mmCIF file of C-alpha atoms and ligand atoms in Angstrom:
data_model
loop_
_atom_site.group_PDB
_atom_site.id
_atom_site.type_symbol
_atom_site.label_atom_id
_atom_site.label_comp_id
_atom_site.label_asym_id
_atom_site.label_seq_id
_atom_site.Cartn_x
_atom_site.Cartn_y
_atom_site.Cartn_z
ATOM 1 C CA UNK A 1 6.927 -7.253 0.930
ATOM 2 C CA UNK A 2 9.598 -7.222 3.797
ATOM 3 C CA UNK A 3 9.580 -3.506 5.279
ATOM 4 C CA UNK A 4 10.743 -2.329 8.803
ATOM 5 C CA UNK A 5 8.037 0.694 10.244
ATOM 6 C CA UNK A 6 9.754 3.145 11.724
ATOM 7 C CA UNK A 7 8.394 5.907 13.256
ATOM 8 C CA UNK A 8 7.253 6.965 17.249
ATOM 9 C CA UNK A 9 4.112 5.540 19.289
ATOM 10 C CA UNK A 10 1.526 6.954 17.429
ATOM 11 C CA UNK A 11 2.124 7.744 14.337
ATOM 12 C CA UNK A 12 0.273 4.722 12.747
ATOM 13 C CA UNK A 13 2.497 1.780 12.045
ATOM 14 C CA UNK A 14 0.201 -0.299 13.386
ATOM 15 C CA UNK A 15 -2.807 1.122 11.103
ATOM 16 C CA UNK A 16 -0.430 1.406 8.284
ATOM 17 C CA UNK A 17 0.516 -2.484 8.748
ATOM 18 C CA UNK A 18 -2.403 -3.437 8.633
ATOM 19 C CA UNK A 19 -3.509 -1.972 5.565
ATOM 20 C CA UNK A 20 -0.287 -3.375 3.847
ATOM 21 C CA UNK A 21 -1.391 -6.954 4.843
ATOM 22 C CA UNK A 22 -4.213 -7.119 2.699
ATOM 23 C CA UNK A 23 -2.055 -6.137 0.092
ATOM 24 C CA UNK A 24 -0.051 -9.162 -0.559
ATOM 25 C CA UNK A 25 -0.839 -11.484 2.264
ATOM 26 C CA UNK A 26 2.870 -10.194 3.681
ATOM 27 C CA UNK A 27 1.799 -10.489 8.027
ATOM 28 C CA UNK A 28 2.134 -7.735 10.502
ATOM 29 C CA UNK A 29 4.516 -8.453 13.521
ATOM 30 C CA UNK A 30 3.946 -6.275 16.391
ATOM 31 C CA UNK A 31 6.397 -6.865 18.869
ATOM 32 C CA UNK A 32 3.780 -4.551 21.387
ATOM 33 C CA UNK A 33 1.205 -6.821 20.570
ATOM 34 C CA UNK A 34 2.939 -9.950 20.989
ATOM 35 C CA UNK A 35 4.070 -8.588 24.921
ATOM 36 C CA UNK A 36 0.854 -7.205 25.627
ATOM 37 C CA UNK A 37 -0.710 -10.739 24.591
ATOM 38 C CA UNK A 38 1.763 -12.545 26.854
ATOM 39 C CA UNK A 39 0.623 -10.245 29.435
ATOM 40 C CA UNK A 40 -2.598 -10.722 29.333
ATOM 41 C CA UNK A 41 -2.431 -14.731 29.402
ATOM 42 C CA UNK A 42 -0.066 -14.338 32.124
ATOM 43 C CA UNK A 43 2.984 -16.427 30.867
ATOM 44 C CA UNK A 44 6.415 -15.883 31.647
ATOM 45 C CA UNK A 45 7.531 -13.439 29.113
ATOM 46 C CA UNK A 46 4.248 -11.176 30.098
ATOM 47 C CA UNK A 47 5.614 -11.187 34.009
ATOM 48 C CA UNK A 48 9.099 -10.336 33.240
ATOM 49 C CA UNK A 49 7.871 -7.762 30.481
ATOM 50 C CA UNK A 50 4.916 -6.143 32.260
ATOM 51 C CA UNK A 51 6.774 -4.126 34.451
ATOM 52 C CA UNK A 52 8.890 -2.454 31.778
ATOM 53 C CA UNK A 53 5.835 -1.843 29.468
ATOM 54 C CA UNK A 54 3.976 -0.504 32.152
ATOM 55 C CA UNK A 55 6.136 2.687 32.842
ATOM 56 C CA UNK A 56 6.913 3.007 29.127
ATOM 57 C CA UNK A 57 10.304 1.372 29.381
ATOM 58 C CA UNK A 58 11.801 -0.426 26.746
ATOM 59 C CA UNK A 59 11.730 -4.370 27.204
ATOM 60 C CA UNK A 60 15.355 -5.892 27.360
ATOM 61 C CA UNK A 61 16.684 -7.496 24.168
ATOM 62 C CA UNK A 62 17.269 -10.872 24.956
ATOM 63 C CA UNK A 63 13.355 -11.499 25.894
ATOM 64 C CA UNK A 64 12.569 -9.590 22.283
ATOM 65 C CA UNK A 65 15.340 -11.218 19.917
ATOM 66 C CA UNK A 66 14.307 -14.829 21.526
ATOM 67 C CA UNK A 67 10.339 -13.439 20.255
ATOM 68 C CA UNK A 68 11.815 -12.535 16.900
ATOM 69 C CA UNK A 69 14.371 -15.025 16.288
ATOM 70 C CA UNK A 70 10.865 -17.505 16.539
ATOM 71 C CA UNK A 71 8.863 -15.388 14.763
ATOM 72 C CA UNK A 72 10.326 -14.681 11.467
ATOM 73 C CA UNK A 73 10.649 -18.325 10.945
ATOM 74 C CA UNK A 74 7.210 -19.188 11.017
ATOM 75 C CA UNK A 75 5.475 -20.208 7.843
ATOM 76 C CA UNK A 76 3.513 -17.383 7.374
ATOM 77 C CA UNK A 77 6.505 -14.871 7.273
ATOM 78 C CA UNK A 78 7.232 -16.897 4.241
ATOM 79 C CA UNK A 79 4.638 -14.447 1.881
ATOM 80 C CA UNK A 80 6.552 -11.347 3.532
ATOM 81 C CA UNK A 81 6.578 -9.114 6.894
ATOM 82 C CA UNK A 82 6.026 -5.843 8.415
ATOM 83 C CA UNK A 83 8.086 -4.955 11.448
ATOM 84 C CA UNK A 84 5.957 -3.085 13.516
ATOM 85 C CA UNK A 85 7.876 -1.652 16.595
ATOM 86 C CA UNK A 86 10.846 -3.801 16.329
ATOM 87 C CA UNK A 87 13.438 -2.923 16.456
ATOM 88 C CA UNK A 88 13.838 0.026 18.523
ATOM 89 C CA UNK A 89 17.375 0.350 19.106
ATOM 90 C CA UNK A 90 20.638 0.315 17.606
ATOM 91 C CA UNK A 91 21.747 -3.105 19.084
ATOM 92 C CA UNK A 92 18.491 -4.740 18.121
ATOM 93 C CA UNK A 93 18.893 -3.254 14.358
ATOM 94 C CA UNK A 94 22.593 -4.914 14.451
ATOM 95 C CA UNK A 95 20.819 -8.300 15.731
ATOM 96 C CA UNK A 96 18.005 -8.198 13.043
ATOM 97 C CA UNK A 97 20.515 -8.228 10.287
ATOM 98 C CA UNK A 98 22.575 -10.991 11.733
ATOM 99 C CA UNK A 99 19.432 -12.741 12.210
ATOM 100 C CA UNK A 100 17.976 -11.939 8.507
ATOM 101 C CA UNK A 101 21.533 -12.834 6.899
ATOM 102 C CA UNK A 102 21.373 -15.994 8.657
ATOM 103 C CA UNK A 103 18.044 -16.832 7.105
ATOM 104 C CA UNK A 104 18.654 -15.990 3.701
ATOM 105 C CA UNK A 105 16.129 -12.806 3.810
ATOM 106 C CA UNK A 106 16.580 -9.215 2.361
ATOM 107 C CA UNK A 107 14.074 -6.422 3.487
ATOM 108 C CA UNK A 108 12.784 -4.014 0.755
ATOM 109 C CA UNK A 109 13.216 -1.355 2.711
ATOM 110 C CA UNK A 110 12.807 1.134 6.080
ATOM 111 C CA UNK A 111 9.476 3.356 6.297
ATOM 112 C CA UNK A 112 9.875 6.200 8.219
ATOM 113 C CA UNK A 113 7.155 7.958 9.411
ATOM 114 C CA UNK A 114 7.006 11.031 10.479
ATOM 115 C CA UNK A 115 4.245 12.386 12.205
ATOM 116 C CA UNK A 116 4.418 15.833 14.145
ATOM 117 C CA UNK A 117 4.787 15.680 17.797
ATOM 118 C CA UNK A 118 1.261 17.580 18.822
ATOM 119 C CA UNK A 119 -0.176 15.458 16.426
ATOM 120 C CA UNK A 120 0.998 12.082 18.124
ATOM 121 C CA UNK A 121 0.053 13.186 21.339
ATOM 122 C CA UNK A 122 -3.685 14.045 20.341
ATOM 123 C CA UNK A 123 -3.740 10.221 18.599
ATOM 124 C CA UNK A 124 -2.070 8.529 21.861
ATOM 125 C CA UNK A 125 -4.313 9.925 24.256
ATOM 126 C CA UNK A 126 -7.352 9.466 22.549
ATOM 127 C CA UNK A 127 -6.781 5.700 21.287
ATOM 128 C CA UNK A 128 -8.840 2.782 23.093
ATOM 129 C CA UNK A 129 -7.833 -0.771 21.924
ATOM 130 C CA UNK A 130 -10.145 -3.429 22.698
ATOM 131 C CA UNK A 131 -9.121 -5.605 25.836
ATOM 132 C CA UNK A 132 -9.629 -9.090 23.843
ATOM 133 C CA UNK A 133 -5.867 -10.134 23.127
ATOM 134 C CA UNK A 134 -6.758 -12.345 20.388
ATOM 135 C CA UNK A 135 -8.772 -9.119 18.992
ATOM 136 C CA UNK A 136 -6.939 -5.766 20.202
ATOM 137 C CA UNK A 137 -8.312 -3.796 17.456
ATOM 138 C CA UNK A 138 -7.851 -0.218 17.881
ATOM 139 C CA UNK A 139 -10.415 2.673 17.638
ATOM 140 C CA UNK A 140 -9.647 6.594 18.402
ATOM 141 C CA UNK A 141 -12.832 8.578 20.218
ATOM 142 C CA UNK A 142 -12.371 11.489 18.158
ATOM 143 C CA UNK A 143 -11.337 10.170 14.735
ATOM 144 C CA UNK A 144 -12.351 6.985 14.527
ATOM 145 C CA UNK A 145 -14.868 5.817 17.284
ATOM 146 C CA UNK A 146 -16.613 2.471 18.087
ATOM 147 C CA UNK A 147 -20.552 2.022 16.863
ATOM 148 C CA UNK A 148 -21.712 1.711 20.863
ATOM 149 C CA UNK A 149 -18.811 3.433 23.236
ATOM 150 C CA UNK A 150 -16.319 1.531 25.224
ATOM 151 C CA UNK A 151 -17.680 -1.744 23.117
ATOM 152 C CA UNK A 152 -15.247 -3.176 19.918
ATOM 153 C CA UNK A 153 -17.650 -3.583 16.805
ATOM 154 C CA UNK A 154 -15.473 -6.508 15.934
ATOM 155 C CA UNK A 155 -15.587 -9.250 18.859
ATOM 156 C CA UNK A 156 -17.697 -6.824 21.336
ATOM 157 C CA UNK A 157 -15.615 -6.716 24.403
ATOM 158 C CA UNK A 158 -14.682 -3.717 26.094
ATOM 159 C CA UNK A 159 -12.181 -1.119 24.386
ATOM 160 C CA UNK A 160 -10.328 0.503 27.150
ATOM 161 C CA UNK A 161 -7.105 2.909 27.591
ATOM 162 C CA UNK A 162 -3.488 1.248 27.716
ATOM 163 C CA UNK A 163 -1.999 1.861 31.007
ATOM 164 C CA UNK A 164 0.924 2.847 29.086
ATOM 165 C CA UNK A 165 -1.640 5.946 27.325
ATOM 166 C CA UNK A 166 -1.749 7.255 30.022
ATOM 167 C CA UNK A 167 -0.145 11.433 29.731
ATOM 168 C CA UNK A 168 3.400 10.651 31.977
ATOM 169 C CA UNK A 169 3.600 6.864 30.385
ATOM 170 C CA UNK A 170 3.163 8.512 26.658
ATOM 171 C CA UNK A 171 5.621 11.396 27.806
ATOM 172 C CA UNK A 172 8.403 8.928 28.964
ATOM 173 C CA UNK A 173 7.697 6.891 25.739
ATOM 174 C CA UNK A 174 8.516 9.674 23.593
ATOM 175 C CA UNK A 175 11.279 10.440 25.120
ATOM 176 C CA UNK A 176 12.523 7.097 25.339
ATOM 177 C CA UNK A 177 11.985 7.262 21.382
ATOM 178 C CA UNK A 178 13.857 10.358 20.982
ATOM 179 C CA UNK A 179 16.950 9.115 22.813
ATOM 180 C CA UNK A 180 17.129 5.075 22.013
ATOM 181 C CA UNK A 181 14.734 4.730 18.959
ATOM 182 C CA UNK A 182 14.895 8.164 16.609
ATOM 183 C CA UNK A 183 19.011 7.077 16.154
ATOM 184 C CA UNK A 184 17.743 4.168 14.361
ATOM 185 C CA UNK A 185 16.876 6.344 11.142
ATOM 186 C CA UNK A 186 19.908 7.620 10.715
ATOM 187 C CA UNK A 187 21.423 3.675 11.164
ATOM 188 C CA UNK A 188 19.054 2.887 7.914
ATOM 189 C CA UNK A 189 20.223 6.016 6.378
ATOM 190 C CA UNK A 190 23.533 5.058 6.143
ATOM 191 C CA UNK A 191 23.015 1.762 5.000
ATOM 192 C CA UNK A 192 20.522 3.121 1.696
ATOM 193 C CA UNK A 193 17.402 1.643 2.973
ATOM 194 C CA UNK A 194 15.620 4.584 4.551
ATOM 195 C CA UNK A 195 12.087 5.488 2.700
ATOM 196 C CA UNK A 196 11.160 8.753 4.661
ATOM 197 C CA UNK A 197 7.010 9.631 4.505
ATOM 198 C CA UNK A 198 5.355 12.789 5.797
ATOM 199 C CA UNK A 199 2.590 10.018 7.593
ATOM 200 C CA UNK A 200 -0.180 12.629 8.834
ATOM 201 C CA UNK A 201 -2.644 10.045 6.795
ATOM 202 C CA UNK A 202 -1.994 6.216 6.584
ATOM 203 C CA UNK A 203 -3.438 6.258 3.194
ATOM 204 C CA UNK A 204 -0.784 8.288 1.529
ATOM 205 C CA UNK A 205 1.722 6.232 3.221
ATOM 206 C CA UNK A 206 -0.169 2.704 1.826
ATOM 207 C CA UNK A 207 0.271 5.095 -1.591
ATOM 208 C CA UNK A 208 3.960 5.581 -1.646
ATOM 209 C CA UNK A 209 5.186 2.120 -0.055
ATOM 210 C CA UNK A 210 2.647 1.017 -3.123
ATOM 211 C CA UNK A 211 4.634 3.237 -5.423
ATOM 212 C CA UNK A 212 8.332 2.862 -4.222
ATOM 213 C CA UNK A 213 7.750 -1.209 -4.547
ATOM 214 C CA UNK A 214 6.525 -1.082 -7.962
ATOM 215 C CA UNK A 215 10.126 0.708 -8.957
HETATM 216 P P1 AMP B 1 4.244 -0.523 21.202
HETATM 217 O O1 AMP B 1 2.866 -1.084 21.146
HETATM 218 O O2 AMP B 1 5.089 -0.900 20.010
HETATM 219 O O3 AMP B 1 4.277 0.956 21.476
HETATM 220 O O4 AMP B 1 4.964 -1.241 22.450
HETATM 221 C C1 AMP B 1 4.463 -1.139 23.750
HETATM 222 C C2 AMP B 1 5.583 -1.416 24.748
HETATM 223 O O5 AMP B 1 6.105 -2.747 24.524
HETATM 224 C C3 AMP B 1 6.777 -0.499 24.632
HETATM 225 O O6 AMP B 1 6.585 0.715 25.350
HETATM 226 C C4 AMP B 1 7.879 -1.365 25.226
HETATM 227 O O7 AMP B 1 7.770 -1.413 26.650
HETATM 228 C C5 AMP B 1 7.525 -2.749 24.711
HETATM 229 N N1 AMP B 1 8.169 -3.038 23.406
HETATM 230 C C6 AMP B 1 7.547 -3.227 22.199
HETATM 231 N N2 AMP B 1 8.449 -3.486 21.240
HETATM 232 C C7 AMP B 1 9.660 -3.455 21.833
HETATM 233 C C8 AMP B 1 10.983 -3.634 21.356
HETATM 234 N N3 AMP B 1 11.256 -3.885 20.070
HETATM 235 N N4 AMP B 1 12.012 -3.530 22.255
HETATM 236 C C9 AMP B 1 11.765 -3.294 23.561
HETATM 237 N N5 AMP B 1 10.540 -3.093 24.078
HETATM 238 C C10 AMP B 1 9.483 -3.181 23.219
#
């Protein structure tokens, strides 16, 4: 499958990715995780991104299409993708389809989620992703808790709290999506590829992208 996620910080697309890739093998691309991984190991692209990601700004769109443009060529896209977080904004929508026309590939389609506001809030706050870049699974201390606290059950490094989940990073995030990212729906709209989902559980999402790509 080749679906865009759509949908704020918080509302799953990462959880909901995942899930998909064990579906058909298609592989989750997370252009947060990529930048956060480039961070962490310190390379150029994490220095000239950190600072941007840090106070819930959106990274500029030459360092992201340069990610992308890679990216999507690599073998494994070749089974099928989910855009996690990409893109964000009209101009990088405009750029993806350039770039997918120029490859020869056609997405399925767009999932929107949509996830009420208190909701996402609750979710951000609460989320701890383990510190191991090569790992950064992500656990929630209310809903979905590690075995021993503050330690991932999968590689057992420490799970701590994104300096960008922090309450005035999270607030300026959502209202960076509100302004620059919600617009993109309405892009997708237009074009006949929106698939809208009430996403308050990732299950019923997994469900109905299951169902609408059976049709
Ligand atoms: P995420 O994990 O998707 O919420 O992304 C974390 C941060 O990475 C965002 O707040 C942005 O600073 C940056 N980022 C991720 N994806 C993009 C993108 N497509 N365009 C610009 N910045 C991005």
């Amino acid at each position: 499958m080749k679906l865009i996620l759509l949908g704020a910080p918080g509302a799953g697309k990462g959880t909901v990715a995942k899930l998909l890739t064990k579906i058909d093998g298609s592989v989750q691309i997370s252009t947060g995780d990529i930048l956060r991984g480039a961070v962490n190991a310190g390379t150029d692209l994490g220095k000239e991104a950190k600072s941007f990601m840090d106070a819930g700004d959106l990274v500029p769109d030459a360092l992201i299409m340069n990610i992308m443009g890679e990216r999507l060529l690599e073998d494994d896209c070749k089974n099928g993708f989910l855009l996690d977080g990409f893109p964000r904004i009209i101009p990088q929508a405009e750029a993806l389809d350039v770039l997918l026309e120029k490859i020869g590939v056609e997405l399925d389609f767009v999932v929107s989620l949509d996830v009420p506001r208190d909701v996402i809030y609750d979710r951000l706050t609460t989320r701890r992703t383990c510190e191991n870049t090569k790992c950064q699974a992500i656990y929630n201390v209310k809903s979905m808790p590690s075995k021993v606290e503050g330690i991932c059950d999968k590689c057992g490094s420490k799970t701590i709290q994104r300096a960008d989940e922090t309450v005035e990073a999270i607030s300026k995030r959502l209202d960076t999506y509100d302004e620059m990212t919600a617009p993109l729906a309405d892009y997708y709209k237009k074009k006949g590829q929106i698939f809208e989902v009430v996403a308050t559980s990732s299950d019923t999402v997994v469900e109905a992208v299951k169902e609408k790509l059976a049709k």
